[in-house]
Structure formats: structure tokens, C-alpha cells
Amino acid sequence: MSLPENTTVLIVGAGPAGLTAALSLVHYGCHDFVIVDAVGEGLNASRAITIHCATVEALASIDAADGLLSHAIKGKGIRITSRTSQIFDAKFDSLKKHSAHPYTLYIPQNVTELVLGQKLQSLGVQVQRPHRVVGMKQNEKDSRITDVSFEDGQVIRARYIIGADGARSIIRTIAGIGFCDPEGPHLPNNVLAQMVSADVTFEPEPVGPVTLEGHLNGTVFSGNFFFLVPFGKRFNTELTRDGKPTTKSIFRVGCAVPAKNGEPPHAPPKEYIQNLIDTYGPACITSDPSLNPKPVKVDQLVWSTRFRTHSAIADRTFTRLGAAIFLVGDAAHIHSPAGGQGMNLAIRDAIFLAEAVTKHIQASAEDPDVDDTILQEFAEARHARALEIIGFTKTLLKLASLTYDSYAWWMPFSWASIRDLVLRILGGYDFVQSKVAWGLSGLGRRIDVKVSNIPELYMYGTIMRCGTPIILISPTNRLVYLLLLEIEDYAAT
């Protein structure tokens, strides 16, 4: 399909960030834009599954939430367990007093993209596929325009370019923007640096609290973690579109793979997934009769992938190469999936960027020489937010990687057992559950929690802030006890 020769805004990438940017532009009155993607429709994988409360509110603000609300599972909470028992449960119903959307949505990313794409089509906008960007250069006649060239030889001249083209962003590469871990390029290897995720069915279907729709279940194991999200039959059509249909309930499973186990296969087979479940998963979904009186096995492997949990952030998310060039989503920052923040940050980036771009377009119409203050302020704010999220997810990963090995022969306890004990005790308090739900929701700086108001129960060790929660660390700074309360709640950003 031929592309227009000129556009005000070019969006490169039609994942959640790119689609949301397009919807947000329409909402704010900008209709002169083109959105392109390098792959054919429906070829993106399932990947992310979590849309938090603040993101639902942001989508609702641009009239883009209804389709997702009708498709998704409205999550009741996040549960942390050992392989055989519950440790902690954060329920979302406490958010009712703060939001019209007191839940997290559980919905596979490919379904999210399908729903957002349909919404965009209903507004008269079509994603142009497949069109792969191969070059960018400043226009010879207008210093505020960039000529963007595509693999098929076509060229678009654009005044604003939004790079929403993923972690291997060609827009970022051509613009010469660096991309590395904010703590530096040479960090010690994380013991949980690689993960596997899959959508599976079981035979027979498992039973137990963690198999019921409405919760994301995280199972902690010595030095590792495993997560399970029951989808029921909600997404069977979308998840099996290119494979063998199923009438059984589908479960999303994910597991960190310790470095000592070697590198997982590119698309892990059923046997590999089964072994991870039997080694690290909750007892009720294993095939081990010593753990599960009613053993179950993986029946159908619907989809699987591997990925790394490393973090990286672009040196800057706004630059000029003639046109104003922005990076959003994975093109701007990546981090571990702990806390389910990645797609949420990407969607909110895109919504706020579209508003900033529209304001700049309007200002430019009144004054062609307007400076980039609006755009720069946006970029700096979102970059700072991404750094906070990266720190938050790194801390969650460290907590998950604690082991049950004794600290020393003269101190017969482990950091992981203390973590579990503290979670079990504090999980009995409603206000603690509420604070965890609030922190995960991202709902905002609506309550200023002072250190002096934190009960004495928390006033041992050193209090540090990292991302949304506070972390309690022992006086020796060797043990992260818990992520529970916020010193300062975050805006829906």
C-alpha cells in the first residue's frame, strides 16, 4: 500500500504504545498522522498481560478503555505463595474509594493490540503494514522536517516522529541515541537474568485457589520465582488463532531460569515447560504425585517464548534530526516484568506524549519559531519516571531471588524465610494489603504518608525509597525485608 508523501506526525510501531499514541492524537484533535508497522497484522505475540488501575484511568481519559474493559479479566488481587501455601494476598477492592476502576486488567498483549486497533479503525485510521523504516535524514529544504525512507523505497516527510518500535528500535539507532542499563554497562550477572513464559492447557484441568480467575499468583522458590495467571476460556479464540483450537482453560505461566540451568530454548517446547512447572510451580499444577495428589500435565502448548530481565534506558527520549523525534515504550526503556509495569508505562508515555505534541503543533501554528520547551519538559519527566520504575523492578527481582540457604552455621535462618515470615505476618493487616494494592495501582500522589505515621512495627533498620514503595533494610544493609508502604504516592504517570 502506498504511503502519503507528507504527514505532520509519523508513528513507527503499532504495539500498545504506538496504537495508544494514535488514539491520543485523535482525542486531542490531531488527525494528520500516519501509523506504520514492520510486521503483518496479528503477528505479534502474547507477551504482557497486566493493565493497572492508573493506566485504565489514562485510557478512559482518551475514550479508549471500554473495549478493553469488555474483553479483559478484572483482577481481584495479587497473591504470593510458596509451592504449597499462601504467603500474602493484596486485594484490589480497597481501591474503590480512589477510582472508578478498582482492579487490574488481565489481558494478553495481542488481545490488547487487537482491541486498540479496532478502536482506531472505528475512528477512520488504518495501520499501514508492513512498512519497515530503513533510514532518516534532515530534509534539504526545511530544517524542521525529516525524510523517512522505507524498505520498499517509499519516503515520508514528517515534522514529528514517534518511535514506538520496540527494544531494537531502528528509530533510536538511526537517531544515534544510546541504550544501556542506568547503573552502567558492566554489571554483575543477575541470577534471574532470563525467563520463560508460555500459555498452556492442562490434562486434567487443575483445581485449587491459584487456578481460579481473578488473581495473578506469584510462587517463590529458593532463589527463583514462578507466576501463574488463569485465563479461563476468555481468550481462547485470540490465543489459538494460528494454532490448534482448544475448549480447555488456558493458563499463562512464567518462570525465571537460573543461569546455572543454561540458556532456555528460543521457543521452549512442552517438555521444557513441564519441567519448570514440576520444579518451581505451585503444587496443584505439577505432575509430581509427591506434591500433588491429583497430578496434572501440560496438554497443549499454545505459545511460548524466552526473554531476558535486564534493564536499559535511552540516553534521551527526545531529540531532533530535523523533525522532533520521540521514543516511547520499549524503544525508550526496558526492564524486568516484575510488578507488571512495562506495558503500563508505555501506554501512559504515549498518552501524555500525544498531548504534548498536539500542544506544540498548536503553538507552532501561532508562532513558527516556537521553541521545544513543551517537548523537552515532557521528555525529562517521562525519563525520570522510567528510571524510578527500573529501580522498582530491580528491587522486586532482588526480593524474588532470595534463597532459603542458611546465612551461616551460627545463624540458622535464611533471608527468604524471613521475607516470607514478614509477609505472612503483615499480610494479616488490611491497611498493609491496601497500601500494596495502592502502590501497584499507580493511582497517584493523593496521600502523603509521613515516616512519623508509620507504625513502630516498621521502624527497625533503615528506611529507603525506591520506586513506589519503601523498603526496609536491616542495619547491616544485607537484607531487603519488604516492599510495602509509600513515603510518597505517585501520580497516575
PDB file of C-alpha atoms in Angstrom, residues 266-405:
ATOM      1  CA  HIS A 266      14.223 -19.918  21.737  1.00  0.00           C
ATOM      2  CA  ALA A 267      10.633 -21.268  21.798  1.00  0.00           C
ATOM      3  CA  PRO A 268      10.655 -23.661  24.764  1.00  0.00           C
ATOM      4  CA  PRO A 269       8.879 -26.960  23.972  1.00  0.00           C
ATOM      5  CA  LYS A 270       6.185 -28.581  26.085  1.00  0.00           C
ATOM      6  CA  GLU A 271       8.669 -30.852  27.888  1.00  0.00           C
ATOM      7  CA  TYR A 272      10.781 -27.866  28.946  1.00  0.00           C
ATOM      8  CA  ILE A 273       7.723 -26.006  30.290  1.00  0.00           C
ATOM      9  CA  GLN A 274       6.581 -29.136  32.129  1.00  0.00           C
ATOM     10  CA  ASN A 275       9.959 -29.454  33.828  1.00  0.00           C
ATOM     11  CA  LEU A 276       9.845 -25.820  35.008  1.00  0.00           C
ATOM     12  CA  ILE A 277       6.338 -26.318  36.403  1.00  0.00           C
ATOM     13  CA  ASP A 278       7.346 -29.502  38.224  1.00  0.00           C
ATOM     14  CA  THR A 279      10.477 -27.856  39.641  1.00  0.00           C
ATOM     15  CA  TYR A 280       9.233 -24.393  40.600  1.00  0.00           C
ATOM     16  CA  GLY A 281       5.450 -24.143  40.163  1.00  0.00           C
ATOM     17  CA  PRO A 282       2.618 -24.331  42.700  1.00  0.00           C
ATOM     18  CA  ALA A 283       1.892 -27.924  43.718  1.00  0.00           C
ATOM     19  CA  CYS A 284      -1.627 -28.047  42.248  1.00  0.00           C
ATOM     20  CA  ILE A 285      -0.391 -27.707  38.643  1.00  0.00           C
ATOM     21  CA  THR A 286       2.502 -30.169  38.835  1.00  0.00           C
ATOM     22  CA  SER A 287       2.685 -33.749  37.607  1.00  0.00           C
ATOM     23  CA  ASP A 288       4.580 -34.803  40.734  1.00  0.00           C
ATOM     24  CA  PRO A 289       2.354 -37.067  42.878  1.00  0.00           C
ATOM     25  CA  SER A 290       4.524 -36.373  45.925  1.00  0.00           C
ATOM     26  CA  LEU A 291       3.393 -32.722  45.719  1.00  0.00           C
ATOM     27  CA  ASN A 292       0.032 -33.008  44.013  1.00  0.00           C
ATOM     28  CA  PRO A 293      -2.416 -35.793  44.991  1.00  0.00           C
ATOM     29  CA  LYS A 294      -4.175 -35.156  41.649  1.00  0.00           C
ATOM     30  CA  PRO A 295      -1.260 -34.802  39.230  1.00  0.00           C
ATOM     31  CA  VAL A 296      -1.800 -32.810  36.032  1.00  0.00           C
ATOM     32  CA  LYS A 297       0.326 -32.430  32.930  1.00  0.00           C
ATOM     33  CA  VAL A 298       0.678 -29.804  30.246  1.00  0.00           C
ATOM     34  CA  ASP A 299      -1.683 -30.867  27.466  1.00  0.00           C
ATOM     35  CA  GLN A 300      -1.367 -28.185  24.801  1.00  0.00           C
ATOM     36  CA  LEU A 301       1.401 -25.639  24.488  1.00  0.00           C
ATOM     37  CA  VAL A 302      -0.362 -22.701  22.874  1.00  0.00           C
ATOM     38  CA  TRP A 303       2.603 -20.325  22.813  1.00  0.00           C
ATOM     39  CA  SER A 304       5.992 -19.946  24.485  1.00  0.00           C
ATOM     40  CA  THR A 305       8.933 -17.599  24.476  1.00  0.00           C
ATOM     41  CA  ARG A 306      12.111 -16.728  26.334  1.00  0.00           C
ATOM     42  CA  PHE A 307      13.416 -13.283  27.247  1.00  0.00           C
ATOM     43  CA  ARG A 308      15.979 -11.547  29.408  1.00  0.00           C
ATOM     44  CA  THR A 309      15.157  -9.492  32.502  1.00  0.00           C
ATOM     45  CA  HIS A 310      17.900  -6.900  32.027  1.00  0.00           C
ATOM     46  CA  SER A 311      17.172  -3.174  32.211  1.00  0.00           C
ATOM     47  CA  ALA A 312      18.086  -0.418  29.779  1.00  0.00           C
ATOM     48  CA  ILE A 313      17.023   3.151  29.149  1.00  0.00           C
ATOM     49  CA  ALA A 314      17.588   5.507  26.240  1.00  0.00           C
ATOM     50  CA  ASP A 315      20.063   8.323  26.894  1.00  0.00           C
ATOM     51  CA  ARG A 316      17.258  10.681  25.946  1.00  0.00           C
ATOM     52  CA  THR A 317      13.708  10.222  24.711  1.00  0.00           C
ATOM     53  CA  PHE A 318      13.553  13.435  22.668  1.00  0.00           C
ATOM     54  CA  THR A 319      15.962  14.731  20.048  1.00  0.00           C
ATOM     55  CA  ARG A 320      15.918  16.443  16.684  1.00  0.00           C
ATOM     56  CA  LEU A 321      17.097  15.241  13.320  1.00  0.00           C
ATOM     57  CA  GLY A 322      15.157  17.904  11.542  1.00  0.00           C
ATOM     58  CA  ALA A 323      11.845  16.625  12.893  1.00  0.00           C
ATOM     59  CA  ALA A 324      11.181  16.248  16.609  1.00  0.00           C
ATOM     60  CA  ILE A 325      11.916  12.582  17.380  1.00  0.00           C
ATOM     61  CA  PHE A 326      10.498  10.786  20.416  1.00  0.00           C
ATOM     62  CA  LEU A 327      10.913   7.316  21.878  1.00  0.00           C
ATOM     63  CA  VAL A 328       8.141   5.577  23.816  1.00  0.00           C
ATOM     64  CA  GLY A 329       7.595   2.108  25.229  1.00  0.00           C
ATOM     65  CA  ASP A 330      10.348  -0.475  24.848  1.00  0.00           C
ATOM     66  CA  ALA A 331      12.186   1.801  22.430  1.00  0.00           C
ATOM     67  CA  ALA A 332      12.725   4.153  25.390  1.00  0.00           C
ATOM     68  CA  HIS A 333      13.141   1.717  28.302  1.00  0.00           C
ATOM     69  CA  ILE A 334      13.073  -1.964  29.151  1.00  0.00           C
ATOM     70  CA  HIS A 335      13.183  -3.749  32.495  1.00  0.00           C
ATOM     71  CA  SER A 336      12.163  -6.974  34.171  1.00  0.00           C
ATOM     72  CA  PRO A 337       8.440  -7.882  34.137  1.00  0.00           C
ATOM     73  CA  ALA A 338       8.345  -7.839  37.953  1.00  0.00           C
ATOM     74  CA  GLY A 339       5.352  -5.770  39.067  1.00  0.00           C
ATOM     75  CA  GLY A 340       3.821  -5.778  35.584  1.00  0.00           C
ATOM     76  CA  GLN A 341       4.864  -2.192  34.859  1.00  0.00           C
ATOM     77  CA  GLY A 342       6.308  -2.296  31.316  1.00  0.00           C
ATOM     78  CA  MET A 343       3.235  -2.013  29.093  1.00  0.00           C
ATOM     79  CA  ASN A 344       1.614   0.338  31.600  1.00  0.00           C
ATOM     80  CA  LEU A 345       4.495   2.783  31.432  1.00  0.00           C
ATOM     81  CA  ALA A 346       4.470   2.542  27.622  1.00  0.00           C
ATOM     82  CA  ILE A 347       0.751   3.302  27.342  1.00  0.00           C
ATOM     83  CA  ARG A 348       0.925   6.260  29.700  1.00  0.00           C
ATOM     84  CA  ASP A 349       4.047   7.560  27.931  1.00  0.00           C
ATOM     85  CA  ALA A 350       2.104   7.526  24.665  1.00  0.00           C
ATOM     86  CA  ILE A 351      -0.990   9.258  26.038  1.00  0.00           C
ATOM     87  CA  PHE A 352       0.964  12.103  27.607  1.00  0.00           C
ATOM     88  CA  LEU A 353       3.274  12.435  24.588  1.00  0.00           C
ATOM     89  CA  ALA A 354       0.367  12.877  22.190  1.00  0.00           C
ATOM     90  CA  GLU A 355      -0.985  15.675  24.368  1.00  0.00           C
ATOM     91  CA  ALA A 356       2.425  17.399  24.429  1.00  0.00           C
ATOM     92  CA  VAL A 357       2.867  17.023  20.655  1.00  0.00           C
ATOM     93  CA  THR A 358      -0.597  18.423  19.977  1.00  0.00           C
ATOM     94  CA  LYS A 359       0.118  21.444  22.178  1.00  0.00           C
ATOM     95  CA  HIS A 360       3.398  22.011  20.337  1.00  0.00           C
ATOM     96  CA  ILE A 361       1.667  21.748  16.942  1.00  0.00           C
ATOM     97  CA  GLN A 362      -0.871  24.347  18.053  1.00  0.00           C
ATOM     98  CA  ALA A 363       1.871  26.620  19.428  1.00  0.00           C
ATOM     99  CA  SER A 364       3.832  26.263  16.165  1.00  0.00           C
ATOM    100  CA  ALA A 365       0.777  27.323  14.165  1.00  0.00           C
ATOM    101  CA  GLU A 366       0.702  30.573  16.143  1.00  0.00           C
ATOM    102  CA  ASP A 367       4.487  31.054  16.191  1.00  0.00           C
ATOM    103  CA  PRO A 368       6.594  29.087  13.646  1.00  0.00           C
ATOM    104  CA  ASP A 369       9.718  29.812  15.723  1.00  0.00           C
ATOM    105  CA  VAL A 370       8.341  28.346  18.955  1.00  0.00           C
ATOM    106  CA  ASP A 371      10.987  26.545  20.995  1.00  0.00           C
ATOM    107  CA  ASP A 372      10.870  22.940  22.217  1.00  0.00           C
ATOM    108  CA  THR A 373      10.226  23.646  25.897  1.00  0.00           C
ATOM    109  CA  ILE A 374       6.909  21.743  25.916  1.00  0.00           C
ATOM    110  CA  LEU A 375       8.534  18.707  24.350  1.00  0.00           C
ATOM    111  CA  GLN A 376      11.677  18.806  26.470  1.00  0.00           C
ATOM    112  CA  GLU A 377       9.742  19.042  29.716  1.00  0.00           C
ATOM    113  CA  PHE A 378       7.648  16.049  28.725  1.00  0.00           C
ATOM    114  CA  ALA A 379      10.737  14.019  27.826  1.00  0.00           C
ATOM    115  CA  GLU A 380      12.538  14.811  31.075  1.00  0.00           C
ATOM    116  CA  ALA A 381       9.502  13.920  33.205  1.00  0.00           C
ATOM    117  CA  ARG A 382       8.959  10.582  31.464  1.00  0.00           C
ATOM    118  CA  HIS A 383      12.675   9.733  31.579  1.00  0.00           C
ATOM    119  CA  ALA A 384      12.688  10.317  35.339  1.00  0.00           C
ATOM    120  CA  ARG A 385       9.589   8.147  35.740  1.00  0.00           C
ATOM    121  CA  ALA A 386      11.201   5.341  33.741  1.00  0.00           C
ATOM    122  CA  LEU A 387      14.273   5.452  35.991  1.00  0.00           C
ATOM    123  CA  GLU A 388      12.011   5.064  39.039  1.00  0.00           C
ATOM    124  CA  ILE A 389      10.262   2.057  37.514  1.00  0.00           C
ATOM    125  CA  ILE A 390      13.579   0.427  36.612  1.00  0.00           C
ATOM    126  CA  GLY A 391      14.749   0.817  40.209  1.00  0.00           C
ATOM    127  CA  PHE A 392      11.456  -0.570  41.494  1.00  0.00           C
ATOM    128  CA  THR A 393      11.565  -3.675  39.272  1.00  0.00           C
ATOM    129  CA  LYS A 394      15.212  -4.342  40.136  1.00  0.00           C
ATOM    130  CA  THR A 395      14.334  -4.334  43.818  1.00  0.00           C
ATOM    131  CA  LEU A 396      11.416  -6.716  43.269  1.00  0.00           C
ATOM    132  CA  LEU A 397      13.756  -9.032  41.367  1.00  0.00           C
ATOM    133  CA  LYS A 398      16.240  -8.982  44.240  1.00  0.00           C
ATOM    134  CA  LEU A 399      13.478  -9.901  46.682  1.00  0.00           C
ATOM    135  CA  ALA A 400      12.380 -12.755  44.455  1.00  0.00           C
ATOM    136  CA  SER A 401      15.933 -14.087  44.184  1.00  0.00           C
ATOM    137  CA  LEU A 402      16.476 -14.523  47.939  1.00  0.00           C
ATOM    138  CA  THR A 403      17.336 -18.119  48.823  1.00  0.00           C
ATOM    139  CA  TYR A 404      16.402 -20.439  51.679  1.00  0.00           C
ATOM    140  CA  ASP A 405      20.054 -21.271  52.318  1.00  0.00           C
TER     141      ASP A 405
END
